[in-house]
């Protein structure tokens, strides 16, 4: 008999609680910011840093080995179908599975990380700017590493294709 998928409606209370927490924090910070409307917006440079930090922070939590202890109670990691990598999936049921879904998704984790960074910029600006700079810088480095790897693979594939064509011509 095949395993039955868990009833997703059992996860609704946990998901609604997380949504409530997120919106409550948003509301509290919006009220706080409304007292200082001139400070409410982030600068374009901060927006760029936040975007890069969200990218890096989300991947750090969702995929990187250093984040494995955070994920371990809520996720399971297994080889993906290609055999070239690993996949992180939520484990368990109920709240455990919901948290597993949240932290195994780089976009989801990045959203919460970014919210914390935005709120933190107003509450503890100096240490949060340091963290923001670190995450954004490593985000740039990760994007550049991915670009270099892609170009390297593309170049290698092109050389192999030319080599194969040359060998056929010689035959």
Short mmCIF file of C-alpha atoms in Angstrom, two decimals:
data_model
loop_
_atom_site.label_atom_id
_atom_site.label_comp_id
_atom_site.label_asym_id
_atom_site.label_seq_id
_atom_site.Cartn_x
_atom_site.Cartn_y
_atom_site.Cartn_z
CA UNK A 1 0.00 0.00 0.00
CA UNK A 2 1.37 3.41 -0.96
CA UNK A 3 2.10 6.01 1.71
CA UNK A 4 -0.66 8.52 1.92
CA UNK A 5 0.23 12.19 1.85
CA UNK A 6 -0.57 13.96 5.10
CA UNK A 7 -3.71 16.06 5.22
CA UNK A 8 -2.43 19.58 4.53
CA UNK A 9 -5.36 21.09 6.43
CA UNK A 10 -3.77 19.87 9.67
CA UNK A 11 -0.99 22.37 8.95
CA UNK A 12 -3.34 25.35 8.65
CA UNK A 13 -3.20 26.36 12.34
CA UNK A 14 0.60 26.50 12.27
CA UNK A 15 0.65 28.35 8.96
CA UNK A 16 -1.95 30.83 10.21
CA UNK A 17 0.09 31.33 13.40
CA UNK A 18 3.23 32.07 11.38
CA UNK A 19 1.28 34.45 9.13
CA UNK A 20 -0.11 36.12 12.25
CA UNK A 21 3.36 36.51 13.76
CA UNK A 22 4.71 37.95 10.52
CA UNK A 23 1.83 40.42 10.14
CA UNK A 24 1.93 41.39 13.83
CA UNK A 25 5.64 42.20 13.59
CA UNK A 26 4.98 44.09 10.37
CA UNK A 27 2.16 46.06 12.02
CA UNK A 28 4.19 46.87 15.13
CA UNK A 29 7.09 48.07 13.03
CA UNK A 30 4.77 50.05 10.75
CA UNK A 31 3.31 51.85 13.78
CA UNK A 32 6.82 52.54 15.07
CA UNK A 33 7.92 53.80 11.65
CA UNK A 34 4.85 56.02 11.25
CA UNK A 35 6.23 58.15 14.09
CA UNK A 36 9.30 58.82 11.91
CA UNK A 37 8.02 58.81 8.31
CA UNK A 38 11.22 60.39 7.01
CA UNK A 39 13.12 57.26 8.13
CA UNK A 40 10.58 54.68 6.96
CA UNK A 41 12.00 53.99 3.52
CA UNK A 42 15.23 52.19 2.82
CA UNK A 43 17.70 53.78 0.45
CA UNK A 44 18.25 52.23 -2.99
CA UNK A 45 21.65 51.00 -1.77
CA UNK A 46 20.06 49.38 1.31
CA UNK A 47 17.47 47.77 -0.97
CA UNK A 48 20.26 46.27 -3.07
CA UNK A 49 22.03 45.03 0.07
CA UNK A 50 18.78 43.60 1.43
CA UNK A 51 18.10 41.77 -1.83
CA UNK A 52 21.54 40.22 -1.88
CA UNK A 53 21.34 39.41 1.83
CA UNK A 54 17.94 37.74 1.33
CA UNK A 55 19.40 35.63 -1.46
CA UNK A 56 22.45 34.61 0.57
CA UNK A 57 20.65 34.20 3.89
CA UNK A 58 17.89 32.10 2.34
CA UNK A 59 20.39 29.77 0.70
CA UNK A 60 22.46 29.63 3.89
CA UNK A 61 19.49 28.42 5.91
CA UNK A 62 17.93 26.21 3.22
CA UNK A 63 20.95 24.52 1.66
CA UNK A 64 24.35 25.17 3.20
CA UNK A 65 26.03 22.65 5.51
CA UNK A 66 26.48 25.33 8.16
CA UNK A 67 22.68 25.62 8.34
CA UNK A 68 22.20 21.85 8.72
CA UNK A 69 21.90 21.95 12.54
CA UNK A 70 19.05 24.46 12.20
CA UNK A 71 17.28 22.31 9.61
CA UNK A 72 17.92 18.90 11.20
CA UNK A 73 14.87 18.75 13.50
CA UNK A 74 12.54 19.85 10.71
CA UNK A 75 13.92 18.47 7.42
CA UNK A 76 15.54 15.49 5.76
CA UNK A 77 18.24 15.66 3.12
CA UNK A 78 18.56 13.06 0.37
CA UNK A 79 20.26 12.65 -2.99
CA UNK A 80 18.28 14.24 -5.78
CA UNK A 81 17.21 12.34 -8.87
CA UNK A 82 20.18 13.51 -10.93
CA UNK A 83 22.72 12.11 -8.49
CA UNK A 84 24.59 15.40 -8.75
CA UNK A 85 23.19 17.08 -5.67
CA UNK A 86 20.98 16.88 -2.65
CA UNK A 87 17.41 17.89 -1.93
CA UNK A 88 16.14 19.21 1.38
CA UNK A 89 12.50 18.38 2.19
CA UNK A 90 10.28 19.02 5.17
CA UNK A 91 10.07 16.12 7.62
CA UNK A 92 7.33 15.01 9.95
CA UNK A 93 3.82 16.32 10.25
CA UNK A 94 2.01 19.32 11.66
CA UNK A 95 4.12 22.22 12.97
CA UNK A 96 7.36 20.32 12.34
CA UNK A 97 6.52 19.95 8.65
CA UNK A 98 5.45 23.58 8.32
CA UNK A 99 8.69 24.84 9.82
CA UNK A 100 10.55 22.35 7.62
CA UNK A 101 8.83 23.80 4.55
CA UNK A 102 9.73 27.31 5.66
CA UNK A 103 13.42 26.67 6.25
CA UNK A 104 13.96 24.36 3.26
CA UNK A 105 12.75 27.06 0.87
CA UNK A 106 15.39 29.76 0.25
CA UNK A 107 12.77 32.30 -0.79
CA UNK A 108 10.62 31.64 2.29
CA UNK A 109 13.57 31.72 4.66
CA UNK A 110 14.92 34.79 2.87
CA UNK A 111 11.62 36.61 3.41
CA UNK A 112 11.81 36.11 7.18
CA UNK A 113 15.51 36.96 7.23
CA UNK A 114 14.86 40.14 5.28
CA UNK A 115 12.03 41.14 7.60
CA UNK A 116 14.39 40.73 10.54
CA UNK A 117 17.07 42.75 8.79
CA UNK A 118 14.67 45.57 7.86
CA UNK A 119 13.32 45.77 11.41
CA UNK A 120 16.83 45.44 12.79
CA UNK A 121 18.06 48.37 10.69
CA UNK A 122 15.80 50.60 12.79
CA UNK A 123 16.38 48.96 16.16
CA UNK A 124 20.12 48.04 16.05
CA UNK A 125 21.44 49.77 12.93
CA UNK A 126 25.19 49.28 13.42
CA UNK A 127 25.33 45.50 14.02
CA UNK A 128 22.57 44.85 11.50
CA UNK A 129 24.40 46.87 8.82
CA UNK A 130 27.49 44.75 9.51
CA UNK A 131 25.48 41.54 9.09
CA UNK A 132 23.73 42.98 6.04
CA UNK A 133 27.08 43.84 4.47
CA UNK A 134 28.47 40.37 5.18
CA UNK A 135 25.45 38.57 3.75
CA UNK A 136 25.24 40.86 0.71
CA UNK A 137 28.94 40.51 -0.03
CA UNK A 138 28.82 36.73 0.18
CA UNK A 139 25.67 36.85 -1.96
CA UNK A 140 27.61 38.68 -4.66
CA UNK A 141 30.44 36.17 -4.32
CA UNK A 142 28.00 33.26 -4.65
CA UNK A 143 26.41 34.77 -7.76
CA UNK A 144 29.83 35.34 -9.31
CA UNK A 145 30.88 31.80 -8.43
CA UNK A 146 27.75 30.47 -10.14
CA UNK A 147 28.45 32.59 -13.20
CA UNK A 148 32.06 31.41 -13.42
CA UNK A 149 30.99 27.79 -12.97
CA UNK A 150 28.37 28.14 -15.70
CA UNK A 151 30.85 29.71 -18.08
CA UNK A 152 33.39 27.01 -17.27
CA UNK A 153 30.90 24.20 -17.95
CA UNK A 154 29.74 25.91 -21.14
CA UNK A 155 33.34 26.34 -22.32
CA UNK A 156 34.21 22.74 -21.48
CA UNK A 157 31.12 21.46 -23.34
CA UNK A 158 31.97 23.59 -26.38
CA UNK A 159 35.58 22.28 -26.42
CA UNK A 160 34.36 18.69 -26.17
CA UNK A 161 31.89 19.27 -29.00
CA UNK A 162 34.62 20.77 -31.23
CA UNK A 163 36.96 17.91 -30.33
CA UNK A 164 34.31 15.35 -31.24
CA UNK A 165 33.66 17.10 -34.57
CA UNK A 166 37.40 17.18 -35.36
CA UNK A 167 37.72 13.47 -34.59
CA UNK A 168 34.82 12.71 -36.95
CA UNK A 169 36.46 14.72 -39.72
CA UNK A 170 39.69 12.72 -39.36
CA UNK A 171 37.86 9.40 -39.74
#
